[in-house]
Amino acid sequence: MERRVLISHERILERVRDLGRKISEDYRGKDPIFIGILNGVVFFFADLVMALSIPARIDFIKASSYGSAMTSSGQIKMRKDVDLPVKDQELIIVEDIVDTGLTLKCIIETLRIRQPAGISVCALIDKQERRKQQVIIDYCGFTIESGFLVGYGLDFNEKFRYLPDICVIEE
């Protein structure tokens, strides 16, 4: 598989710092819980939290709809739920990539039942090519029209997460 750099690591970090500043402004005086969607979000999540100037409580959910294919299976698998109580709390869901929107929609609905004070979404990549569920992304790093992306946590069959840049796989 050939890869082409789409977004350099330097550009990613610059955008993550911008997102951290904006979220910090919007949540000044609040104590939000940042909920990362594992596994792909790990690098983005760490860099984002370190770019904040406000206190941040963190937790994680593990959910996916891909398996080992390059297209979504459409089946959402929840493998880990949040541990912190979320009732009456401000939540910021942090996602690496929003593609079909199915996983994110499922997570939002699952959390909304628990009556948080509010739910916002921060996504590194908004990729609309295969969108099946409309979801609101309050804080977006990059909008990408198409292509299968790897690197900076994004994977293909658990490969390429380690790449510092975001690359497009070209067959």
Short mmCIF file of C-alpha atoms in Angstrom, two decimals:
data_model
loop_
_atom_site.label_atom_id
_atom_site.label_comp_id
_atom_site.label_asym_id
_atom_site.label_seq_id
_atom_site.Cartn_x
_atom_site.Cartn_y
_atom_site.Cartn_z
CA MET A 1 0.00 0.00 0.00
CA GLU A 2 1.32 3.39 -0.98
CA ARG A 3 0.87 6.37 1.34
CA ARG A 4 0.88 10.07 0.59
CA VAL A 5 1.21 12.72 3.32
CA LEU A 6 -1.98 14.76 3.43
CA ILE A 7 -1.45 16.74 6.65
CA SER A 8 2.00 17.18 8.19
CA HIS A 9 2.61 16.59 11.89
CA GLU A 10 3.54 20.27 12.32
CA ARG A 11 0.25 21.40 10.77
CA ILE A 12 -1.67 18.92 12.95
CA LEU A 13 -0.06 20.25 16.14
CA GLU A 14 -0.70 23.85 15.13
CA ARG A 15 -4.40 23.07 14.57
CA VAL A 16 -4.64 21.11 17.84
CA ARG A 17 -3.24 24.13 19.72
CA ASP A 18 -5.90 26.32 18.04
CA LEU A 19 -8.63 23.89 19.10
CA GLY A 20 -7.26 23.82 22.66
CA ARG A 21 -7.37 27.63 22.84
CA LYS A 22 -10.93 27.80 21.49
CA ILE A 23 -12.25 25.09 23.83
CA SER A 24 -10.48 26.75 26.77
CA GLU A 25 -12.17 30.08 25.94
CA ASP A 26 -15.59 28.48 25.55
CA TYR A 27 -15.33 26.44 28.76
CA ARG A 28 -13.57 28.98 31.00
CA GLY A 29 -14.92 28.62 34.54
CA LYS A 30 -16.38 25.20 33.82
CA ASP A 31 -15.02 21.76 34.61
CA PRO A 32 -15.76 19.63 31.53
CA ILE A 33 -15.12 15.93 31.13
CA PHE A 34 -13.22 15.08 27.96
CA ILE A 35 -14.26 11.66 26.66
CA GLY A 36 -11.91 10.13 24.09
CA ILE A 37 -13.10 7.46 21.68
CA LEU A 38 -10.46 4.73 21.66
CA ASN A 39 -8.20 3.61 20.01
CA GLY A 40 -7.59 6.08 17.22
CA VAL A 41 -7.98 9.22 19.32
CA VAL A 42 -5.07 8.56 21.67
CA PHE A 43 -2.46 10.90 20.09
CA PHE A 44 -4.95 13.67 19.27
CA PHE A 45 -6.54 13.40 22.72
CA ALA A 46 -3.22 13.70 24.56
CA ASP A 47 -2.08 16.68 22.48
CA LEU A 48 -5.47 18.39 22.81
CA VAL A 49 -5.66 18.01 26.60
CA MET A 50 -2.10 19.36 26.93
CA ALA A 51 -3.09 22.39 24.79
CA LEU A 52 -5.88 23.38 27.21
CA SER A 53 -5.60 26.20 29.73
CA ILE A 54 -8.56 24.94 31.79
CA PRO A 55 -8.85 21.97 34.15
CA ALA A 56 -9.74 18.77 32.33
CA ARG A 57 -11.15 15.54 33.67
CA ILE A 58 -10.67 12.69 31.23
CA ASP A 59 -12.35 9.39 30.48
CA PHE A 60 -12.63 7.03 27.53
CA ILE A 61 -15.14 5.00 25.56
CA LYS A 62 -14.13 2.20 23.24
CA ALA A 63 -16.47 1.84 20.30
CA SER A 64 -16.04 1.09 16.63
CA SER A 65 -17.79 0.15 13.43
CA TYR A 66 -14.86 -0.90 11.24
CA GLY A 67 -13.25 -4.19 12.15
CA SER A 68 -10.60 -5.02 9.56
CA ALA A 69 -12.27 -3.53 6.49
CA MET A 70 -11.81 -0.15 4.80
CA THR A 71 -15.55 0.55 5.04
CA SER A 72 -17.79 0.76 8.08
CA SER A 73 -19.55 -2.45 9.05
CA GLY A 74 -22.53 -0.40 10.21
CA GLN A 75 -22.53 -2.40 13.45
CA ILE A 76 -21.48 -0.35 16.49
CA LYS A 77 -19.56 -2.27 19.13
CA MET A 78 -19.25 -0.67 22.58
CA ARG A 79 -16.38 -2.33 24.41
CA LYS A 80 -15.68 0.19 27.18
CA ASP A 81 -17.99 2.73 28.78
CA VAL A 82 -17.12 5.89 30.73
CA ASP A 83 -16.23 5.41 34.39
CA LEU A 84 -16.92 8.97 35.60
CA PRO A 85 -20.50 9.97 36.44
CA VAL A 86 -21.77 12.29 33.69
CA LYS A 87 -25.13 13.47 35.03
CA ASP A 88 -25.23 17.29 35.08
CA GLN A 89 -21.67 17.47 33.70
CA GLU A 90 -20.39 19.26 30.61
CA LEU A 91 -19.06 16.61 28.22
CA ILE A 92 -16.71 17.04 25.29
CA ILE A 93 -16.51 13.93 23.12
CA VAL A 94 -13.14 13.77 21.38
CA GLU A 95 -13.01 11.70 18.20
CA ASP A 96 -10.19 11.12 15.72
CA ILE A 97 -12.38 10.95 12.62
CA VAL A 98 -16.08 11.29 11.91
CA ASP A 99 -16.81 9.29 8.78
CA THR A 100 -20.24 7.66 8.55
CA GLY A 101 -21.32 9.32 11.81
CA LEU A 102 -22.84 6.05 13.05
CA THR A 103 -20.42 5.48 15.95
CA LEU A 104 -20.55 9.08 17.13
CA LYS A 105 -24.37 9.22 16.92
CA CYS A 106 -24.60 6.03 19.00
CA ILE A 107 -22.21 7.42 21.63
CA ILE A 108 -24.05 10.74 21.85
CA GLU A 109 -27.39 8.97 22.30
CA THR A 110 -25.91 6.65 24.95
CA LEU A 111 -24.50 9.59 26.91
CA ARG A 112 -27.57 11.82 26.47
CA ILE A 113 -29.73 9.25 28.33
CA ARG A 114 -27.54 9.91 31.41
CA GLN A 115 -28.60 13.59 31.48
CA PRO A 116 -25.35 15.53 31.15
CA ALA A 117 -25.53 19.34 31.31
CA GLY A 118 -24.30 19.45 27.71
CA ILE A 119 -22.48 17.49 25.03
CA SER A 120 -20.04 18.97 22.53
CA VAL A 121 -17.97 17.16 19.93
CA CYS A 122 -14.36 17.80 18.99
CA ALA A 123 -13.08 15.85 15.99
CA LEU A 124 -9.68 15.98 14.38
CA ILE A 125 -11.07 14.96 10.98
CA ASP A 126 -14.54 15.52 9.55
CA LYS A 127 -14.75 13.27 6.50
CA GLN A 128 -18.13 13.57 4.80
CA GLU A 129 -17.65 11.17 1.89
CA ARG A 130 -19.66 8.31 3.46
CA ARG A 131 -21.76 10.20 6.02
CA LYS A 132 -24.91 8.24 6.95
CA GLN A 133 -25.85 10.06 10.18
CA GLN A 134 -25.72 13.81 10.49
CA VAL A 135 -23.86 14.86 13.62
CA ILE A 136 -22.79 18.29 14.81
CA ILE A 137 -19.06 18.77 15.21
CA ASP A 138 -18.54 21.79 17.45
CA TYR A 139 -14.74 21.83 17.15
CA CYS A 140 -13.24 20.50 13.92
CA GLY A 141 -9.57 20.17 13.08
CA PHE A 142 -9.75 19.43 9.37
CA THR A 143 -12.47 18.72 6.82
CA ILE A 144 -11.48 16.09 4.27
CA GLU A 145 -13.71 15.16 1.35
CA SER A 146 -12.50 11.64 0.59
CA GLY A 147 -9.77 9.03 0.93
CA PHE A 148 -8.76 6.39 3.46
CA LEU A 149 -6.60 8.08 6.11
CA VAL A 150 -3.92 6.64 8.37
CA GLY A 151 -1.40 8.04 10.82
CA TYR A 152 -1.54 10.12 14.00
CA GLY A 153 -3.70 7.39 15.54
CA LEU A 154 -5.76 6.57 12.45
CA ASP A 155 -5.29 3.00 11.29
CA PHE A 156 -5.99 0.41 8.67
CA ASN A 157 -6.45 -2.97 10.35
CA GLU A 158 -4.40 -1.74 13.37
CA LYS A 159 -1.50 -0.64 11.12
CA PHE A 160 -0.01 2.82 10.55
CA ARG A 161 -1.26 4.46 13.81
CA TYR A 162 2.36 5.31 14.65
CA LEU A 163 2.89 7.64 11.67
CA PRO A 164 3.29 11.26 12.83
CA ASP A 165 1.57 12.69 9.72
CA ILE A 166 -1.91 11.99 8.41
CA CYS A 167 -1.56 10.10 5.15
CA VAL A 168 -3.90 8.89 2.42
CA ILE A 169 -3.62 5.27 1.39
CA GLU A 170 -3.37 5.01 -2.37
CA GLU A 171 -3.94 1.62 -3.98
#
